[in-house]
mmCIF file of C-alpha atoms in Angstrom:
data_model
loop_
_atom_site.group_PDB
_atom_site.id
_atom_site.type_symbol
_atom_site.label_atom_id
_atom_site.label_comp_id
_atom_site.label_asym_id
_atom_site.label_seq_id
_atom_site.Cartn_x
_atom_site.Cartn_y
_atom_site.Cartn_z
ATOM 1 C CA MET A 296 4.869 13.135 35.735
ATOM 2 C CA ILE A 297 2.654 13.944 32.734
ATOM 3 C CA PRO A 298 1.314 17.534 32.879
ATOM 4 C CA GLU A 299 -2.437 17.648 33.300
ATOM 5 C CA GLN A 300 -3.050 19.276 29.900
ATOM 6 C CA TYR A 301 -1.275 16.379 28.159
ATOM 7 C CA VAL A 302 -3.031 13.477 29.912
ATOM 8 C CA SER A 303 -5.833 12.915 27.393
ATOM 9 C CA SER A 304 -3.506 13.181 24.397
ATOM 10 C CA THR A 305 -1.024 10.813 26.000
ATOM 11 C CA LEU A 306 -3.748 8.242 26.688
ATOM 12 C CA ILE A 307 -5.001 8.379 23.113
ATOM 13 C CA ILE A 308 -1.501 8.043 21.667
ATOM 14 C CA GLY A 309 -0.814 5.127 24.026
ATOM 15 C CA LEU A 310 -3.997 3.354 22.939
ATOM 16 C CA TRP A 311 -3.127 3.738 19.267
ATOM 17 C CA PHE A 312 0.424 2.501 19.836
ATOM 18 C CA THR A 313 -1.064 -0.562 21.544
ATOM 19 C CA VAL A 314 -3.240 -1.184 18.489
ATOM 20 C CA VAL A 315 -0.253 -0.765 16.144
ATOM 21 C CA GLY A 316 1.735 -3.207 18.259
ATOM 22 C CA TYR A 317 -1.091 -5.741 17.932
ATOM 23 C CA TYR A 318 -1.058 -5.204 14.153
ATOM 24 C CA PHE A 319 2.623 -6.161 14.079
ATOM 25 C CA LEU A 320 2.050 -9.217 16.285
ATOM 26 C CA LEU A 321 -0.724 -10.445 13.995
ATOM 27 C CA PHE A 322 1.459 -9.856 10.941
ATOM 28 C CA PHE A 323 4.288 -11.982 12.345
ATOM 29 C CA TYR A 324 1.904 -14.664 13.618
ATOM 30 C CA LEU A 325 0.078 -14.991 10.314
ATOM 31 C CA THR A 326 3.261 -14.886 8.224
ATOM 32 C CA PHE A 327 5.570 -17.162 10.192
ATOM 33 C CA PHE A 328 3.167 -19.464 12.050
ATOM 34 C CA LYS A 329 0.193 -19.781 9.700
ATOM 35 C CA TRP A 330 1.106 -19.041 6.087
ATOM 36 C CA ARG A 331 4.564 -20.631 6.293
ATOM 37 C CA LYS A 332 2.922 -23.928 7.315
ATOM 38 C CA ASP A 333 -0.233 -24.080 5.206
ATOM 39 C CA ARG A 334 0.609 -21.703 2.303
ATOM 40 C CA ASN A 335 -2.964 -20.451 2.489
ATOM 41 C CA LEU A 336 -3.232 -17.280 0.403
ATOM 42 C CA PHE A 337 -5.890 -15.917 2.750
ATOM 43 C CA HIS A 338 -3.467 -16.002 5.703
ATOM 44 C CA LEU A 339 -0.823 -14.203 3.634
ATOM 45 C CA SER A 340 -3.266 -11.528 2.480
ATOM 46 C CA LEU A 341 -4.480 -11.077 6.056
ATOM 47 C CA ALA A 342 -0.877 -10.661 7.216
ATOM 48 C CA VAL A 343 -0.309 -7.973 4.558
ATOM 49 C CA PHE A 344 -3.604 -6.390 5.620
ATOM 50 C CA PHE A 345 -2.325 -5.951 9.177
ATOM 51 C CA ILE A 346 1.153 -4.697 8.266
ATOM 52 C CA THR A 347 -0.281 -2.104 5.885
ATOM 53 C CA LEU A 348 -2.750 -1.045 8.591
ATOM 54 C CA ALA A 349 0.190 -0.588 10.966
ATOM 55 C CA ILE A 350 2.074 1.563 8.453
ATOM 56 C CA GLY A 351 -1.015 3.627 7.692
ATOM 57 C CA ARG A 352 -1.855 4.174 11.357
ATOM 58 C CA GLY A 353 1.740 5.274 11.961
ATOM 59 C CA PHE A 354 1.319 8.086 9.420
ATOM 60 C CA PHE A 355 -2.027 9.058 10.967
ATOM 61 C CA ILE A 356 -0.445 9.241 14.427
ATOM 62 C CA VAL A 357 2.159 11.620 13.023
ATOM 63 C CA TYR A 358 -0.542 13.709 11.310
ATOM 64 C CA ASP A 359 -2.865 13.831 14.351
ATOM 65 C CA PHE A 360 -0.326 14.301 17.152
ATOM 66 C CA TYR A 361 3.174 15.167 15.975
ATOM 67 C CA ALA A 362 2.882 17.266 12.802
ATOM 68 C CA ARG A 363 4.142 20.813 13.261
ATOM 69 C CA PRO A 364 1.831 23.432 11.743
ATOM 70 C CA TRP A 365 2.790 26.525 9.818
ATOM 71 C CA ILE A 366 0.942 29.450 11.445
ATOM 72 C CA ILE A 367 0.087 32.238 9.008
ATOM 73 C CA PRO A 368 -1.190 35.438 10.718
ATOM 74 C CA LEU A 369 -4.057 37.244 8.994
ATOM 75 C CA THR A 370 -5.501 40.719 9.232
ATOM 76 C CA LEU A 371 -8.243 40.762 11.855
ATOM 77 C CA GLY A 372 -10.347 43.337 9.984
ATOM 78 C CA ALA A 373 -10.767 41.079 6.969
ATOM 79 C CA PHE A 374 -12.314 38.394 9.160
ATOM 80 C CA SER A 375 -14.167 40.457 11.759
ATOM 81 C CA SER A 376 -17.475 38.889 10.650
ATOM 82 C CA MET A 377 -16.152 35.530 11.823
ATOM 83 C CA THR A 378 -16.450 36.626 15.442
ATOM 84 C CA VAL A 379 -20.252 36.512 15.214
ATOM 85 C CA PRO A 380 -20.727 32.763 14.554
ATOM 86 C CA TYR A 381 -17.306 31.967 16.029
ATOM 87 C CA PRO A 382 -16.678 34.148 19.117
ATOM 88 C CA GLN A 383 -13.401 32.353 19.767
ATOM 89 C CA PHE A 384 -12.175 32.936 16.215
ATOM 90 C CA VAL A 385 -8.562 34.084 15.826
ATOM 91 C CA PRO A 386 -7.203 35.471 12.542
ATOM 92 C CA ALA A 387 -4.695 32.820 11.557
ATOM 93 C CA VAL A 388 -4.336 29.936 9.140
ATOM 94 C CA PHE A 389 -2.924 26.656 10.442
ATOM 95 C CA THR A 390 -1.477 24.528 7.659
ATOM 96 C CA TYR A 391 0.073 21.072 7.887
ATOM 97 C CA SER A 392 2.031 19.050 5.380
ATOM 98 C CA PRO A 393 -0.597 16.885 3.659
ATOM 99 C CA TRP A 394 1.710 13.959 3.063
ATOM 100 C CA SER A 395 1.241 12.237 6.411
ATOM 101 C CA TRP A 396 -2.508 12.120 5.801
ATOM 102 C CA ARG A 397 -2.136 11.095 2.150
ATOM 103 C CA LEU A 398 0.313 8.284 2.941
ATOM 104 C CA GLY A 399 -1.797 7.096 5.864
ATOM 105 C CA SER A 400 -4.893 6.963 3.663
ATOM 106 C CA PHE A 401 -2.912 5.282 0.876
ATOM 107 C CA TRP A 402 -1.820 2.382 3.111
ATOM 108 C CA GLN A 403 -5.302 2.043 4.617
ATOM 109 C CA TRP A 404 -6.794 1.511 1.158
ATOM 110 C CA VAL A 405 -3.997 -0.888 0.212
ATOM 111 C CA SER A 406 -4.963 -2.926 3.278
ATOM 112 C CA VAL A 407 -8.581 -3.055 2.063
ATOM 113 C CA ALA A 408 -7.387 -4.242 -1.362
ATOM 114 C CA PHE A 409 -5.392 -7.111 0.149
ATOM 115 C CA ILE A 410 -8.144 -8.396 2.436
ATOM 116 C CA VAL A 411 -10.598 -8.363 -0.490
ATOM 117 C CA LEU A 412 -8.010 -10.046 -2.726
ATOM 118 C CA GLY A 413 -7.296 -12.857 -0.270
ATOM 119 C CA THR A 414 -10.939 -13.433 0.566
ATOM 120 C CA SER A 415 -12.113 -13.549 -3.053
ATOM 121 C CA TYR A 416 -9.297 -15.838 -4.253
ATOM 122 C CA VAL A 417 -9.728 -18.368 -1.463
ATOM 123 C CA TRP A 418 -13.478 -18.441 -1.001
ATOM 124 C CA PHE A 419 -14.909 -17.682 -4.463
ATOM 125 C CA GLU A 420 -14.637 -19.768 -7.618
ATOM 126 C CA ASN A 421 -15.878 -17.154 -10.094
ATOM 127 C CA LYS A 422 -12.851 -15.892 -12.050
ATOM 128 C CA TRP A 423 -14.409 -12.483 -12.709
ATOM 129 C CA VAL A 424 -14.957 -11.931 -8.983
ATOM 130 C CA ARG A 425 -11.406 -13.033 -8.180
ATOM 131 C CA ARG A 426 -9.870 -10.668 -10.718
ATOM 132 C CA THR A 427 -11.908 -7.525 -10.135
ATOM 133 C CA LEU A 428 -13.032 -7.111 -6.509
ATOM 134 C CA HIS A 429 -9.660 -5.895 -5.261
ATOM 135 C CA ILE A 430 -8.976 -3.450 -8.119
ATOM 136 C CA PRO A 431 -11.088 -0.431 -6.935
ATOM 137 C CA PRO A 432 -9.242 -0.075 -3.574
ATOM 138 C CA PHE A 433 -5.888 -0.097 -5.394
ATOM 139 C CA ILE A 434 -7.161 2.626 -7.748
ATOM 140 C CA ILE A 435 -8.372 4.729 -4.805
ATOM 141 C CA ALA A 436 -5.009 4.294 -3.059
ATOM 142 C CA ALA A 437 -3.200 5.492 -6.202
ATOM 143 C CA LEU A 438 -5.513 8.497 -6.538
ATOM 144 C CA LEU A 439 -4.776 9.592 -2.974
ATOM 145 C CA ILE A 440 -1.106 9.851 -3.907
ATOM 146 C CA LEU A 441 -1.364 11.137 -7.480
ATOM 147 C CA LEU A 442 -4.210 13.667 -7.301
ATOM 148 C CA PRO A 443 -3.192 17.336 -6.987
ATOM 149 C CA GLU A 444 -3.158 18.568 -3.422
ATOM 150 C CA ASN A 445 -5.869 21.175 -3.992
ATOM 151 C CA MET A 446 -8.308 18.408 -4.973
ATOM 152 C CA LEU A 447 -7.992 16.753 -1.550
ATOM 153 C CA PHE A 448 -7.288 19.657 0.813
ATOM 154 C CA GLY A 449 -8.989 22.971 1.430
ATOM 155 C CA TYR A 450 -9.487 25.739 3.979
ATOM 156 C CA GLY A 451 -12.249 25.683 6.552
ATOM 157 C CA ILE A 452 -13.128 26.789 10.048
ATOM 158 C CA ASP A 453 -11.942 24.292 12.628
ATOM 159 C CA THR A 454 -11.424 24.176 16.383
ATOM 160 C CA ILE A 455 -7.968 23.612 17.791
ATOM 161 C CA ASN A 456 -6.638 23.103 21.270
ATOM 162 C CA LEU A 457 -3.215 24.600 21.653
ATOM 163 C CA TYR A 458 -2.015 22.459 24.538
ATOM 164 C CA MET A 459 -0.868 19.793 22.093
ATOM 165 C CA PRO A 460 2.922 19.208 22.181
ATOM 166 C CA PRO A 461 3.642 20.642 18.689
ATOM 167 C CA PHE A 462 2.365 24.039 19.820
ATOM 168 C CA SER A 463 4.440 24.246 22.979
ATOM 169 C CA ALA A 464 7.701 24.464 21.020
ATOM 170 C CA GLU A 465 9.658 27.680 21.412
ATOM 171 C CA PRO A 466 9.273 28.929 17.789
ATOM 172 C CA TYR A 467 5.510 29.179 18.300
ATOM 173 C CA GLU A 468 5.450 31.044 21.590
ATOM 174 C CA LYS A 469 5.224 34.491 19.980
ATOM 175 C CA PHE A 470 2.318 33.279 17.857
ATOM 176 C CA LEU A 471 0.542 31.914 20.923
ATOM 177 C CA VAL A 472 0.798 35.330 22.571
ATOM 178 C CA TRP A 473 -0.365 37.035 19.364
ATOM 179 C CA LEU A 474 -3.332 34.670 19.123
ATOM 180 C CA GLY A 475 -4.390 35.461 22.673
ATOM 181 C CA PHE A 476 -2.981 32.428 24.481
ATOM 182 C CA ASP A 477 -0.823 32.460 27.557
ATOM 183 C CA PRO A 478 2.115 30.110 26.745
ATOM 184 C CA PHE A 479 2.928 29.840 30.459
ATOM 185 C CA SER A 480 -0.545 28.641 31.421
ATOM 186 C CA PRO A 481 -1.201 24.882 31.595
ATOM 187 C CA TYR A 482 -4.714 25.461 30.215
ATOM 188 C CA PHE A 483 -5.495 26.625 26.691
ATOM 189 C CA PRO A 484 -9.123 27.080 25.650
ATOM 190 C CA LEU A 485 -10.473 25.895 22.322
ATOM 191 C CA LYS A 486 -10.105 28.406 19.520
ATOM 192 C CA CYS A 487 -11.560 28.567 16.019
ATOM 193 C CA VAL A 488 -9.094 29.114 13.199
ATOM 194 C CA ILE A 489 -8.893 28.617 9.460
ATOM 195 C CA ALA A 490 -7.304 25.191 9.096
ATOM 196 C CA TYR A 491 -5.885 23.627 5.944
ATOM 197 C CA GLN A 492 -7.258 20.126 6.076
ATOM 198 C CA PRO A 493 -8.709 17.274 3.985
ATOM 199 C CA SER A 494 -11.938 18.521 2.415
ATOM 200 C CA GLY A 495 -13.857 18.800 -0.807
ATOM 201 C CA THR A 496 -15.983 16.539 -2.985
ATOM 202 C CA ILE A 497 -13.279 13.977 -3.740
ATOM 203 C CA TYR A 498 -12.301 13.694 -0.074
ATOM 204 C CA LEU A 499 -15.937 13.227 0.989
ATOM 205 C CA THR A 500 -16.513 10.669 -1.773
ATOM 206 C CA ILE A 501 -13.470 8.593 -0.854
ATOM 207 C CA ASN A 502 -13.620 8.865 2.935
ATOM 208 C CA TYR A 503 -17.357 8.741 3.483
ATOM 209 C CA VAL A 504 -19.053 7.177 0.444
ATOM 210 C CA LEU A 505 -16.518 4.618 -0.828
ATOM 211 C CA ALA A 506 -15.096 3.869 2.621
ATOM 212 C CA SER A 507 -18.632 3.279 3.918
ATOM 213 C CA LEU A 508 -19.408 0.924 1.037
ATOM 214 C CA TYR A 509 -16.295 -1.168 1.698
ATOM 215 C CA SER A 510 -16.888 -1.119 5.454
ATOM 216 C CA ILE A 511 -20.177 -2.878 4.687
ATOM 217 C CA PHE A 512 -18.871 -4.992 1.801
ATOM 218 C CA VAL A 513 -15.910 -6.612 3.600
ATOM 219 C CA PRO A 514 -17.919 -7.962 6.591
ATOM 220 C CA LEU A 515 -20.664 -9.078 4.189
ATOM 221 C CA LEU A 516 -18.097 -11.188 2.344
ATOM 222 C CA PHE A 517 -17.452 -13.155 5.520
ATOM 223 C CA PHE A 518 -21.126 -13.394 6.412
ATOM 224 C CA TYR A 519 -21.798 -14.715 2.908
ATOM 225 C CA ILE A 520 -19.072 -17.325 3.371
ATOM 226 C CA ALA A 521 -20.636 -18.275 6.737
ATOM 227 C CA TRP A 522 -24.044 -18.606 5.097
ATOM 228 C CA GLN A 523 -22.630 -20.840 2.352
ATOM 229 C CA GLY A 524 -20.292 -22.844 4.584
ATOM 230 C CA VAL A 525 -20.775 -25.392 7.325
ATOM 231 C CA GLY A 526 -19.038 -26.422 10.539
ATOM 232 C CA VAL A 527 -15.626 -24.879 11.160
ATOM 233 C CA ILE A 528 -15.724 -22.700 8.042
ATOM 234 C CA ARG A 529 -19.008 -21.152 9.126
ATOM 235 C CA ARG A 530 -17.799 -20.410 12.659
ATOM 236 C CA LYS A 531 -14.486 -18.966 11.440
ATOM 237 C CA ALA A 532 -16.279 -16.761 8.922
ATOM 238 C CA LEU A 533 -18.816 -15.557 11.495
ATOM 239 C CA LEU A 534 -16.098 -14.586 13.960
ATOM 240 C CA MET A 535 -14.195 -12.712 11.273
ATOM 241 C CA GLY A 536 -17.381 -11.103 9.979
ATOM 242 C CA PHE A 537 -18.174 -9.768 13.442
ATOM 243 C CA GLY A 538 -14.512 -8.792 13.857
ATOM 244 C CA PHE A 539 -14.439 -6.708 10.678
ATOM 245 C CA THR A 540 -17.824 -5.189 11.505
ATOM 246 C CA THR A 541 -16.444 -4.073 14.869
ATOM 247 C CA TYR A 542 -13.249 -2.820 13.205
ATOM 248 C CA TYR A 543 -15.131 -0.570 10.799
ATOM 249 C CA ILE A 544 -17.329 0.715 13.616
ATOM 250 C CA GLY A 545 -14.103 1.763 15.352
ATOM 251 C CA ARG A 546 -12.930 3.446 12.167
ATOM 252 C CA ALA A 547 -16.251 5.257 11.782
ATOM 253 C CA VAL A 548 -16.087 6.642 15.324
ATOM 254 C CA GLN A 549 -12.994 8.624 14.304
ATOM 255 C CA ALA A 550 -14.850 10.463 11.544
ATOM 256 C CA ALA A 551 -15.122 14.216 11.961
ATOM 257 C CA ILE A 552 -18.909 14.043 11.551
ATOM 258 C CA ILE A 553 -19.239 11.560 14.433
ATOM 259 C CA LYS A 554 -16.955 13.618 16.669
ATOM 260 C CA ALA A 555 -18.982 16.734 15.891
ATOM 261 C CA MET A 556 -22.219 14.985 16.893
ATOM 262 C CA LEU A 557 -21.043 13.102 19.975
ATOM 263 C CA GLY A 558 -18.111 15.190 21.191
ATOM 264 C CA GLU A 559 -14.352 14.777 21.369
ATOM 265 C CA TRP A 560 -14.594 12.053 24.035
ATOM 266 C CA VAL A 561 -15.405 9.490 21.318
ATOM 267 C CA ILE A 562 -11.757 9.572 20.161
ATOM 268 C CA PHE A 563 -11.015 7.367 23.196
ATOM 269 C CA LEU A 564 -13.529 4.806 21.945
ATOM 270 C CA ALA A 565 -11.995 4.337 18.496
ATOM 271 C CA PRO A 566 -8.760 2.521 19.471
ATOM 272 C CA MET A 567 -10.573 0.440 22.111
ATOM 273 C CA ILE A 568 -13.194 -0.719 19.599
ATOM 274 C CA VAL A 569 -10.480 -1.497 17.043
ATOM 275 C CA PHE A 570 -8.587 -3.510 19.658
ATOM 276 C CA LEU A 571 -11.746 -5.526 20.396
ATOM 277 C CA SER A 572 -12.146 -6.197 16.669
ATOM 278 C CA LEU A 573 -8.597 -7.570 16.483
ATOM 279 C CA ILE A 574 -9.407 -10.037 19.267
ATOM 280 C CA LEU A 575 -12.444 -11.275 17.299
ATOM 281 C CA ILE A 576 -10.468 -11.557 14.052
ATOM 282 C CA THR A 577 -7.683 -13.446 15.844
ATOM 283 C CA ALA A 578 -10.252 -15.820 17.313
ATOM 284 C CA GLY A 579 -11.593 -16.429 13.825
ATOM 285 C CA VAL A 580 -8.134 -17.158 12.423
ATOM 286 C CA GLN A 581 -7.279 -19.553 15.251
ATOM 287 C CA TYR A 582 -10.654 -21.329 15.417
ATOM 288 C CA GLU A 583 -10.343 -25.060 14.742
ATOM 289 C CA ALA A 584 -12.679 -28.005 15.007
ATOM 290 C CA GLU A 585 -13.146 -29.220 18.548
#
């Protein structure tokens, strides 16, 4: 039986694993049942889009749920002022290896590059458009790997909930006691700590400005194709346009800003919205003339 304090985390992980499984199914379907028969570059690029999404989401699952933090105790006196705006503040720094996040973000941007590449090559005749639209996402993906760590990560106040599995391991029990938690209690309240996490101008530019632009641009590509096309092409493009719109809404729900405004419960919505988007995209891929 799943302990009560792990139920919500288990449900979220299960939902994301379901989404990743669907990514793999779509990859195999598009590669072996669509592209192998028609040699349509769009189907191949869409297959690569889904497999890179699966890889990227795998790294994010590790970062969000399975990464073990390094807990660095601090002197309480140096941070006593923190207890005024943050009454639950505890003097410790929680740091995680940044590579799970960096690799997850890298593969997510590679997926954007491939869907733009396939769409532009199949549906647009302008050579300049074909050769340039997919380049910026590849550059962003490379930057996320090559930029120095201190340009993507920084220290900031964050809330943590220490009932997550990584914190229940034996090496951390003495730190839990030191931080004011009872390691034998099934309930751990939220605490504010200094967390080492993605932050800074470059992070905000990539994850909020550029990601927002492409989350609008990719669906608009399909809506433009629907506007220009007729019959089956129009219906396929509309379904995929609505599918990618729904997908990016699901991605946006995960953003820290959205969670701060609406509450942690929205993290349940993200995988469900993404799953709905995959159904719409699949319908668009499979749509044929009646």
